[in-house]
Amino acid sequence: MEKFVRVISMAPLLLLLCLPFALAGHDYGQALSKSILFFEAQRSGFLPRNQRVTWRSNSGLYDGKANGVDLVGGYYDAGDNVKFGLPMAFTVTMMSWSIIEYGKQMAASGELGHAMEAVKWGTDYFIKAHPEPNVLYGEVGDGNTDHYCWQRPEDMTTNRRAYKISPSNPGSDLAGETAAAMAAASIVFRRSNPAYSRELLRHAYQLFDFADKYRGKYDSSITVAQKYYRSISGYNDELLWAAAWLFQASNNQYYLDYLGKNGDSLGGTGWGMTEFSWDVKYSGVQTLVAKFLMQGKAGRHTAVFEKYQQKAEYFMCSCVGKGSRNARKTPGGLIYRQRWNNMQFVTSSSFLITVYSDYLTTSRRTLKCASGNVAPNELLSFAKSQVDYILGDNPRATSYMVGYGNNYPQQVHHRASSIVSYKKDSSFVTCRGGYATWFSRKASDPNLLTGAIVGGPDAYDNFADQRDNYEQTEPATYNNAPLLGILARLHAGHGGYNQLLPVVPTQPKSAALPKPKAAPVPKVTPATPAPSSSPIAISQRKTTSWISKGVTYYRYSAIVTNKSAKTLTNLKLSVSKLYGPIWGLTKAGNSYVFPSWINSLPAGKSMEFVYIHSASPANVLVSSYSLA
């Protein structure tokens, strides 16, 4: 869990010289597998049958119940049991970006399916957390009460109150980052699960509108987050970040225009940063906009986008030590920003450097810095040096990825890994008893937190492997997320990259996620989830309502119309946010199909199905179909 200990600064930073290390090469494929596995240890909710981290069990099964909403699922952010929305959304955005850029490389190493499952675990939760267009739940649990206890997630007795943002209590940074996560993830699932992809994009549209229309910092509304994830940078960067991802996901000109018209006023063209993190997104925005520029998509915004690119390259130059103001480094060559969980900045910065090196290679450009030009392969080499440091090429010869190498942290600041598994000993661990029995132990953790990237060394490469040294030994999901893409890139080698071409990962046949038949992916606009050009129209209306035991129930009628000149067959519908019985459709796996008395729908004809629940209309989307 991160406490706010930073301020944004553009002051000159001291550059220290790197020490050369001539150590053996690393198994980036193994490191990739382990880094994805870490997310399974962070899962909250009902764990699936294919759960690979077997020492974890179900937890947080009543999250949201007191608030009348289902908030079961999602991720614990670090070594605690709180679900913080802002860093969780950034984690999902960066996992998705990793897949978008290097999904083919992940597939080649057999890890794409696991990576996509990790993304979906987060987006499934975000769908629940966004029950209305202008409502988003941004935290479950309270850091203050949580930190008073040292308990497994399976045992936690701490307050599980849920906190939300709304028009009267806005949070543009939280809503904007969640919109970015949903938009980026919609690209990830575009081919393997088109209905789900469209659902994510619809949420992203709504969340962006919410963030932009009702502006405010989320920690002014969810004040319990201030001590742990205060939004120091404000929300301007998240508005631009969300717009950039929505443009990449939808190709909708509105979002490109938003970036062009608001680049100056929201700081995208003005802030030259040496940091990229869950809080400060400017460098990420600038990198994405530079990509659009190099793809030839800027149009009339070319001049503005060039200013974004200048700031992106300011960031790259500062990281490699050839800028006018350079990022600080440890004597061993590691990017150093702060003492508390410094590794988050190392992995996120290294990811931007990695993708930008490939953008430059594709466009046959060289990075021009204040202290000289930098070739794309030099950028990639620098990113590799940061990853190699994490994996053990450092003055202490310590791997900061748990379970990788021979010398890695044994006393991780993590409640679940430091207490005996619930499956091995289900005896209840009390709030304070956990501190006395488990936190204070000097022995290694009973459960191996495989793949976790801990906070890392101090400014002089020193590190103390002690459980109470939370600044250095606590891991976090947002440490790992950017690393997925870099490891996939390094594992795959140097051939065949063209990162300026649109890349959508394709689910491998061996992956665990289901792959429905591909359906045409229509262009979606914020106002119209399904375009009028679609051969299938779906309309819904409320036909009646009644009150039973103080609860209002609604009967909804849904009409499916075949607008084409051909006969509609093999129709599959995705129905989500359905909380009651449904009639007139047949359940088939995760989809709904024609009822038993219908096997096709002639041209121009309609069919009806109905359902009842005590909520707003369910989401009904077409997954796949055939026209004969």
XYZ file of C-alpha atoms in Angstrom:
628
model
C 0.000 0.000 0.000
C 1.366 3.332 -1.052
C 1.330 6.347 1.210
C 1.671 9.750 -0.423
C 5.224 10.891 0.120
C 5.787 12.661 -3.184
C 5.295 15.976 -4.824
C 5.591 16.621 -8.540
C 8.864 18.334 -9.170
C 10.730 19.434 -12.258
C 13.833 20.318 -10.307
C 17.181 19.022 -11.545
C 17.893 15.505 -10.341
C 21.349 14.171 -9.589
C 22.632 11.623 -12.099
C 24.935 8.980 -10.688
C 27.092 6.749 -12.827
C 26.138 3.147 -13.489
C 28.378 0.320 -12.382
C 29.026 -2.285 -15.049
C 27.860 -5.816 -14.354
C 28.938 -8.798 -16.412
C 26.492 -11.421 -15.207
C 24.758 -14.313 -16.930
C 21.694 -13.677 -19.068
C 18.195 -14.030 -17.649
C 15.282 -16.285 -18.479
C 12.769 -13.598 -19.417
C 10.170 -16.207 -20.319
C 10.282 -17.679 -16.827
C 10.169 -14.197 -15.313
C 7.120 -13.364 -17.461
C 5.280 -16.481 -16.282
C 6.022 -15.699 -12.652
C 5.105 -12.024 -12.941
C 1.631 -12.929 -14.270
C 1.165 -15.555 -11.560
C 1.497 -12.867 -8.898
C -1.886 -11.431 -9.891
C -3.593 -14.678 -8.898
C -2.251 -14.234 -5.369
C -3.857 -10.768 -5.293
C -7.335 -11.917 -6.282
C -10.313 -11.074 -4.104
C -13.659 -12.869 -4.315
C -14.586 -16.400 -5.377
C -11.479 -18.020 -6.808
C -11.942 -19.986 -10.055
C -11.325 -23.681 -10.531
C -8.192 -22.996 -12.564
C -6.629 -20.933 -9.757
C -2.916 -21.745 -9.783
C -1.899 -20.037 -6.527
C -3.379 -22.801 -4.445
C -2.529 -21.443 -1.008
C -5.125 -18.679 -1.461
C -8.858 -19.175 -0.885
C -12.085 -17.187 -1.269
C -12.261 -13.792 0.428
C -14.246 -10.574 0.481
C -17.439 -12.449 -0.399
C -19.752 -9.791 1.042
C -18.018 -6.760 -0.423
C -20.592 -4.155 -1.385
C -23.514 -5.928 0.284
C -23.956 -3.202 2.911
C -24.179 -0.677 0.077
C -26.686 -2.735 -1.903
C -24.252 -3.531 -4.718
C -22.170 -6.566 -5.680
C -18.490 -5.633 -5.377
C -17.099 -9.131 -4.990
C -13.891 -9.624 -6.955
C -11.090 -7.373 -8.103
C -7.576 -7.133 -6.713
C -5.931 -6.270 -3.423
C -3.383 -3.622 -4.372
C -0.371 -4.684 -2.320
C 0.309 -6.447 0.978
C -2.994 -5.389 2.514
C -6.654 -6.320 2.075
C -8.111 -3.072 0.701
C -9.350 -2.669 -2.863
C -8.227 0.764 -4.074
C -9.809 1.730 -7.382
C -7.224 4.153 -8.766
C -4.112 1.928 -8.616
C -6.218 -1.108 -9.598
C -7.409 0.663 -12.743
C -3.885 1.771 -13.630
C -2.757 -1.829 -13.168
C -5.385 -3.063 -15.640
C -4.527 -0.307 -18.125
C -0.856 -1.233 -18.067
C -1.516 -4.979 -18.308
C -3.735 -4.257 -21.307
C -1.135 -1.993 -22.923
C 1.440 -4.744 -22.452
C -0.833 -7.186 -24.285
C -1.732 -4.712 -27.039
C 1.925 -4.076 -27.849
C 3.391 -7.528 -27.201
C 0.460 -9.953 -27.204
C 1.944 -11.987 -30.033
C 5.118 -12.440 -28.050
C 3.109 -13.489 -24.988
C 1.226 -16.017 -27.122
C 4.503 -17.437 -28.409
C 5.603 -18.059 -24.811
C 2.228 -19.548 -23.865
C 1.267 -16.752 -21.481
C -1.279 -14.698 -23.440
C -4.249 -16.583 -22.026
C -3.064 -16.069 -18.456
C -2.411 -12.375 -19.103
C -5.895 -11.901 -20.562
C -7.438 -13.680 -17.589
C -5.554 -11.269 -15.310
C -7.029 -8.302 -17.191
C -10.549 -9.751 -17.144
C -10.406 -10.349 -13.394
C -10.027 -6.594 -13.061
C -12.530 -5.496 -15.708
C -15.228 -7.867 -14.437
C -14.924 -6.031 -11.130
C -15.007 -2.593 -12.770
C -18.262 -3.496 -14.526
C -19.757 -4.255 -11.111
C -18.282 -1.083 -9.638
C -19.952 1.023 -12.346
C -23.676 0.254 -11.827
C -24.875 3.588 -13.239
C -23.370 5.978 -15.827
C -22.404 8.571 -13.203
C -21.634 6.304 -10.248
C -18.346 4.473 -9.676
C -17.271 2.639 -6.534
C -13.629 3.458 -5.957
C -12.671 1.711 -2.726
C -13.723 -1.258 -0.618
C -12.292 -1.317 2.874
C -10.476 1.322 4.858
C -6.702 1.548 5.012
C -6.682 2.775 8.602
C -8.598 -0.158 10.078
C -6.919 -2.579 7.685
C -3.447 -1.549 8.821
C -4.464 -2.045 12.445
C -4.865 -5.762 11.666
C -2.551 -8.439 10.267
C -4.920 -11.051 8.882
C -5.239 -13.271 5.852
C -7.843 -12.027 3.358
C -9.784 -15.202 4.170
C -10.045 -14.151 7.842
C -10.364 -10.369 7.677
C -12.723 -8.781 10.166
C -12.002 -5.188 9.171
C -14.526 -2.698 7.863
C -15.553 -3.495 4.251
C -17.525 -0.345 3.582
C -17.600 0.698 -0.074
C -16.938 4.273 -1.185
C -18.182 5.827 -4.419
C -17.979 8.937 -6.569
C -21.041 10.602 -8.095
C -22.014 13.962 -9.647
C -22.269 15.503 -6.167
C -19.001 13.854 -5.078
C -16.913 13.718 -8.257
C -13.614 12.001 -8.979
C -12.381 12.739 -12.477
C -9.013 11.066 -11.895
C -10.613 7.810 -10.717
C -13.312 7.806 -13.402
C -10.779 8.788 -16.073
C -8.317 6.040 -15.176
C -11.097 3.457 -15.036
C -12.298 4.632 -18.445
C -8.748 4.183 -19.739
C -8.612 0.665 -18.286
C -11.944 -0.322 -19.845
C -10.994 1.156 -23.226
C -7.573 -0.501 -23.292
C -9.070 -3.831 -22.225
C -11.713 -3.565 -24.949
C -8.868 -3.764 -27.476
C -7.478 -6.840 -25.744
C -10.794 -8.732 -26.104
C -11.863 -7.374 -29.491
C -11.262 -10.610 -31.377
C -11.594 -13.297 -28.731
C -14.738 -11.929 -27.046
C -16.328 -9.146 -29.152
C -19.479 -8.812 -27.047
C -17.431 -8.316 -23.894
C -15.194 -5.870 -25.733
C -18.187 -3.760 -26.726
C -19.488 -3.841 -23.176
C -16.159 -2.558 -21.870
C -16.105 0.207 -24.458
C -19.625 1.287 -23.502
C -18.538 1.617 -19.859
C -15.440 3.527 -20.967
C -17.551 6.040 -22.901
C -19.820 6.623 -19.918
C -16.959 6.935 -17.450
C -15.128 9.448 -19.619
C -18.257 11.574 -19.920
C -18.715 11.342 -16.147
C -15.097 12.328 -15.503
C -15.178 15.253 -17.933
C -18.607 16.638 -17.025
C -18.336 16.431 -13.235
C -14.799 17.481 -12.483
C -13.069 17.044 -9.153
C -10.364 15.056 -7.377
C -11.513 11.665 -6.195
C -9.718 11.869 -2.846
C -11.816 14.918 -1.973
C -14.857 12.643 -2.274
C -13.328 9.388 -1.009
C -11.327 11.012 1.755
C -10.206 7.697 3.308
C -7.920 7.277 0.289
C -5.920 10.426 1.053
C -3.429 8.755 3.364
C -2.657 5.997 0.876
C -3.385 7.011 -2.717
C -3.741 10.754 -2.806
C -3.990 12.184 -6.292
C -1.112 14.651 -6.134
C -1.171 15.351 -9.878
C -4.891 16.103 -9.980
C -7.162 14.846 -12.737
C -6.075 16.672 -15.893
C -3.636 13.930 -16.835
C -6.294 11.240 -16.396
C -8.720 13.107 -18.673
C -6.109 13.162 -21.441
C -5.057 9.581 -20.675
C -8.650 8.353 -20.969
C -9.199 10.285 -24.199
C -6.053 8.768 -25.704
C -7.162 5.244 -24.871
C -10.690 5.854 -26.101
C -9.326 7.069 -29.417
C -7.089 4.033 -29.727
C -10.013 1.741 -28.878
C -12.701 3.384 -31.016
C -10.943 5.476 -33.682
C -13.608 8.063 -32.831
C -12.532 11.531 -34.001
C -14.103 13.149 -30.933
C -11.337 11.847 -28.695
C -8.570 12.827 -31.096
C -10.041 16.337 -31.173
C -10.206 16.312 -27.368
C -6.466 15.624 -27.197
C -5.776 18.339 -29.744
C -8.016 21.004 -28.234
C -7.137 20.364 -24.584
C -3.444 19.499 -24.840
C -2.339 22.944 -23.687
C -5.022 23.664 -21.084
C -4.769 20.252 -19.398
C -0.962 20.134 -19.365
C -0.299 17.471 -21.960
C 1.917 19.725 -24.018
C 3.414 21.598 -21.067
C 4.569 19.109 -18.471
C 7.991 17.594 -19.069
C 8.166 14.738 -16.577
C 10.744 12.318 -15.222
C 8.052 10.079 -13.684
C 5.260 7.813 -14.870
C 3.050 6.166 -12.255
C -0.466 5.344 -11.027
C -0.749 9.025 -10.084
C 1.139 10.904 -12.815
C 0.090 9.885 -16.360
C 1.498 12.737 -18.454
C 4.436 10.758 -19.854
C 2.109 7.919 -20.792
C -0.285 10.295 -22.555
C 2.585 11.926 -24.396
C 3.924 8.555 -25.523
C 0.533 7.477 -26.854
C -0.049 10.764 -28.658
C 3.444 10.533 -30.173
C 2.401 7.114 -31.454
C -0.706 8.594 -33.091
C 1.484 11.268 -34.672
C 3.938 8.713 -36.054
C 1.003 6.676 -37.368
C -0.088 9.691 -39.398
C -3.351 10.159 -37.490
C -2.813 13.683 -36.139
C -4.423 15.537 -39.049
C -5.131 19.163 -38.205
C -3.728 18.609 -34.721
C -0.223 17.866 -35.988
C 1.357 20.979 -34.470
C -0.143 20.257 -31.046
C 0.747 16.568 -31.202
C 4.339 17.477 -32.009
C 4.454 19.337 -28.686
C 3.178 16.214 -26.927
C 5.948 14.257 -28.638
C 8.603 16.744 -27.547
C 7.585 16.131 -23.933
C 7.531 12.363 -24.465
C 11.091 12.553 -25.742
C 12.044 14.813 -22.831
C 11.013 11.914 -20.594
C 12.978 9.345 -22.617
C 16.114 11.502 -22.658
C 15.918 12.149 -18.920
C 15.668 8.426 -18.158
C 18.713 7.454 -20.213
C 20.719 10.356 -18.800
C 21.019 12.512 -21.909
C 18.415 15.156 -21.165
C 18.626 18.671 -19.835
C 17.296 17.361 -16.509
C 17.951 13.707 -15.835
C 16.321 11.115 -13.633
C 18.326 10.184 -10.589
C 19.923 6.738 -10.468
C 21.496 4.599 -7.778
C 25.242 3.811 -7.999
C 24.167 0.470 -9.516
C 22.266 2.229 -12.302
C 18.644 1.840 -11.138
C 16.204 4.695 -11.734
C 15.530 6.183 -8.316
C 12.568 8.356 -7.454
C 11.689 7.759 -3.807
C 12.434 5.415 -0.923
C 8.907 3.972 -0.681
C 8.283 1.356 -3.377
C 10.698 2.814 -5.878
C 10.324 -0.177 -8.216
C 6.957 1.094 -9.442
C 8.757 3.924 -11.228
C 11.403 1.598 -12.623
C 8.935 -0.775 -14.281
C 6.550 1.887 -15.586
C 9.349 4.052 -16.999
C 11.056 1.045 -18.548
C 7.831 0.080 -20.304
C 7.475 3.514 -21.922
C 11.103 3.383 -23.010
C 10.604 -0.093 -24.493
C 7.564 0.773 -26.593
C 9.064 4.083 -27.684
C 12.203 2.338 -28.886
C 9.993 0.176 -31.095
C 7.996 3.196 -32.311
C 11.248 4.880 -33.321
C 12.495 1.744 -35.053
C 9.276 1.464 -37.037
C 9.360 5.121 -38.095
C 13.137 4.951 -38.710
C 13.834 7.839 -36.370
C 16.483 8.571 -33.769
C 15.831 10.190 -30.411
C 17.422 13.636 -30.239
C 18.451 14.595 -26.714
C 20.197 17.623 -25.248
C 23.415 15.613 -24.768
C 23.354 13.758 -28.062
C 21.291 11.408 -30.174
C 20.045 8.078 -28.875
C 19.387 5.205 -31.253
C 16.291 3.026 -30.658
C 18.435 0.029 -29.706
C 20.107 2.155 -27.018
C 16.709 2.885 -25.506
C 15.854 -0.800 -25.466
C 19.231 -1.631 -23.946
C 18.575 0.828 -21.152
C 15.167 -0.720 -20.429
C 16.837 -4.126 -20.426
C 19.413 -2.900 -17.908
C 16.600 -1.907 -15.540
C 14.900 -5.295 -15.883
C 18.214 -7.091 -15.414
C 18.837 -5.085 -12.246
C 15.440 -6.204 -10.916
C 16.239 -9.826 -11.739
C 19.589 -9.809 -9.947
C 22.241 -7.866 -11.880
C 22.905 -5.409 -9.069
C 25.519 -4.788 -6.360
C 23.717 -7.088 -3.892
C 23.105 -9.831 -6.486
C 19.523 -9.848 -5.189
C 16.481 -10.623 -7.329
C 13.652 -8.275 -6.441
C 11.153 -10.670 -8.047
C 10.063 -13.192 -5.420
C 10.718 -16.750 -6.546
C 13.082 -15.822 -9.374
C 16.766 -16.703 -9.047
C 18.531 -18.016 -5.972
C 18.543 -14.901 -3.808
C 15.221 -13.124 -3.450
C 13.216 -11.594 -0.543
C 12.015 -14.163 1.986
C 10.119 -11.898 4.401
C 7.729 -10.041 2.144
C 5.472 -7.422 3.721
C 2.291 -9.218 2.663
C -0.446 -10.510 4.933
C -1.509 -13.526 2.889
C 1.978 -14.849 2.129
C 3.291 -14.300 5.671
C 0.514 -16.318 7.413
C 0.043 -20.058 7.046
C -2.384 -20.926 4.252
C -6.053 -21.127 5.184
C -6.160 -24.467 3.362
C -3.381 -25.863 5.558
C -4.630 -24.453 8.854
C -8.086 -22.867 8.899
C -7.763 -21.728 12.509
C -8.954 -18.135 12.724
C -6.170 -15.539 12.818
C -7.267 -12.591 14.926
C -6.681 -8.953 14.082
C -3.890 -8.301 16.579
C -2.903 -11.944 16.972
C -1.647 -11.900 13.411
C 0.901 -9.263 14.369
C 2.030 -11.178 17.447
C 2.265 -14.597 15.785
C 3.064 -13.987 12.122
C 4.180 -10.434 11.435
C 6.888 -10.572 14.097
C 8.297 -13.928 12.905
C 11.851 -13.736 11.639
C 11.440 -16.843 9.496
C 10.700 -16.925 5.775
C 7.124 -16.572 4.590
C 5.179 -19.867 4.697
C 3.668 -19.113 1.270
C 5.819 -18.156 -1.715
C 4.481 -14.979 -3.350
C 5.797 -16.015 -6.754
C 6.475 -13.211 -9.213
C 5.902 -10.300 -6.846
C 8.083 -7.235 -7.457
C 8.885 -5.732 -4.057
C 9.611 -2.075 -3.317
C 13.336 -2.521 -3.867
C 16.565 -0.922 -2.657
C 17.277 2.575 -1.436
C 19.195 5.336 -3.194
C 22.509 3.524 -2.540
C 21.423 0.017 -3.607
C 20.941 -1.114 0.002
C 18.098 -3.463 0.886
C 16.932 -5.067 4.147
C 14.855 -8.224 3.773
C 12.616 -7.683 6.799
C 8.831 -7.927 6.971
C 8.476 -4.675 8.894
C 10.529 -2.846 6.259
C 7.410 -2.112 4.233
C 9.065 0.602 2.142
C 11.329 -2.012 0.564
C 9.638 -5.409 0.994
C 6.000 -4.680 0.115
C 4.939 -5.651 -3.421
C 2.193 -4.033 -5.515
C 0.165 -4.968 -8.582
C 1.190 -1.787 -10.398
C 4.853 -2.783 -10.009
C 4.215 -5.924 -12.047
C 1.754 -4.722 -14.672
C 4.169 -2.731 -16.889
C 6.779 -5.472 -16.563
C 4.630 -7.970 -18.483
C 5.161 -6.191 -21.778
C 8.881 -5.619 -21.312
C 9.538 -9.258 -20.384
C 7.522 -10.479 -23.378
C 9.515 -8.129 -25.615
C 12.893 -9.198 -24.230
C 12.002 -12.894 -24.325
C 10.981 -12.679 -27.996
C 14.221 -11.109 -29.197
C 14.743 -8.421 -31.781
C 13.019 -9.462 -34.977
C 9.789 -8.506 -36.725
C 8.510 -5.470 -34.844
C 6.216 -2.858 -36.363
C 4.550 -1.281 -33.373
C 2.929 1.532 -35.345
C 0.634 -0.921 -37.088
C -2.604 -1.648 -35.223
C -2.106 -4.852 -33.246
C -4.919 -6.788 -31.597
C -3.906 -9.945 -29.727
C -5.545 -13.174 -30.811
C -6.409 -15.698 -28.130
C -4.366 -18.904 -28.623
C -6.328 -22.159 -28.942
C -4.741 -23.528 -25.787
C -5.754 -20.556 -23.633
C -8.282 -20.931 -20.877
C -10.662 -18.161 -21.966
C -13.580 -19.124 -24.245
C -13.406 -17.914 -27.825
C -16.798 -17.263 -29.402
C -17.235 -17.031 -33.143
C -15.904 -13.760 -34.450
C -18.605 -11.229 -35.232
C -18.277 -7.998 -37.190
C -17.124 -5.303 -34.765
C -19.177 -2.175 -35.469
C -18.014 1.336 -34.885
C -19.456 2.381 -31.545
C -20.276 5.904 -30.459
C -20.919 7.133 -26.915
C -24.608 7.673 -27.591
C -25.265 4.426 -29.497
C -23.747 1.162 -28.250
C -25.052 -0.727 -31.324
C -25.020 1.199 -34.628
C -28.095 1.472 -36.813
C -26.247 -0.260 -39.648
C -26.275 -3.551 -37.724
C -28.557 -6.222 -39.242
C -29.883 -6.981 -35.752
C -31.777 -4.427 -33.667
C -32.457 -4.856 -29.965
C -34.917 -2.630 -28.112
C -35.965 -2.843 -24.485
C -38.768 -1.313 -22.462
C -40.259 -1.598 -18.995
C -43.779 -3.048 -19.199
C -44.820 -3.116 -15.553
C -43.546 -2.835 -11.972
C -44.692 -3.812 -8.494
C -43.501 -3.683 -4.893
C -42.936 -6.785 -2.790
C -41.591 -6.632 0.759
C -40.374 -3.099 0.181
C -38.491 -3.946 -3.032
C -39.587 -2.624 -6.426
C -39.499 -5.206 -9.224
C -39.667 -4.472 -12.949
C -40.734 -6.571 -15.930
C -38.715 -5.785 -19.039
C -39.574 -6.726 -22.612
C -36.737 -7.069 -25.128
C -37.428 -7.228 -28.871
C -34.862 -8.699 -31.261
C -35.479 -7.693 -34.899
C -33.806 -9.075 -38.025
C -33.367 -5.973 -40.185
C -31.514 -7.765 -42.949
C -32.907 -9.302 -46.160
C -31.675 -12.756 -45.116
C -32.708 -15.324 -42.515
C -30.981 -14.953 -39.147
C -29.579 -18.166 -37.644
C -27.111 -19.225 -34.949
C -27.884 -16.139 -32.886
C -25.919 -15.799 -29.635
C -26.706 -13.029 -27.169
C -24.660 -11.829 -24.219
C -26.884 -10.746 -21.320
C -25.081 -9.140 -18.391
C -26.291 -7.337 -15.263
C -29.257 -9.727 -15.131
C -30.365 -10.354 -11.542
C -33.589 -12.318 -12.028
C -35.341 -14.949 -14.165
C -35.528 -14.727 -17.952
C -38.069 -16.290 -20.361
C -37.967 -16.726 -24.130
C -34.266 -17.562 -24.482
C -32.227 -20.711 -23.869
C -29.004 -20.577 -21.831
C -26.027 -22.065 -23.675
C -22.800 -21.769 -21.716
C -22.088 -18.078 -21.172
C -24.522 -17.026 -23.928
C -28.246 -17.118 -24.708
C -29.663 -18.578 -27.936
C -33.038 -18.996 -29.614
C -35.690 -20.777 -27.509
C -36.450 -24.392 -28.361
C -39.459 -23.482 -30.495
C -37.446 -21.163 -32.795
C -34.354 -22.023 -34.819
C -34.229 -18.970 -37.096
C -35.659 -15.502 -37.608
C -36.801 -14.598 -41.143
C -36.031 -11.249 -42.724
C -37.960 -8.391 -41.142
C -39.325 -10.533 -38.295
C -38.979 -10.030 -34.549
C -38.965 -12.152 -31.409
C -39.512 -11.186 -27.785
C -38.051 -12.320 -24.491
C -38.791 -10.999 -21.019
C -37.063 -10.886 -17.656
C -37.726 -9.617 -14.143
C -35.413 -8.043 -11.608
C -35.177 -5.100 -9.215
C -32.652 -3.092 -11.202
C -32.254 -1.039 -14.358
C -32.388 -2.902 -17.719
C -29.833 -5.634 -18.316
C -27.147 -5.234 -20.965
C -28.114 -7.225 -24.058
C -25.505 -7.519 -26.803
C -25.081 -9.683 -29.893
C -22.141 -12.080 -29.560
C -22.397 -13.809 -32.929
C -24.862 -14.776 -35.655
C -25.215 -16.082 -39.211
C -27.239 -14.765 -42.142
C -28.399 -17.440 -44.581
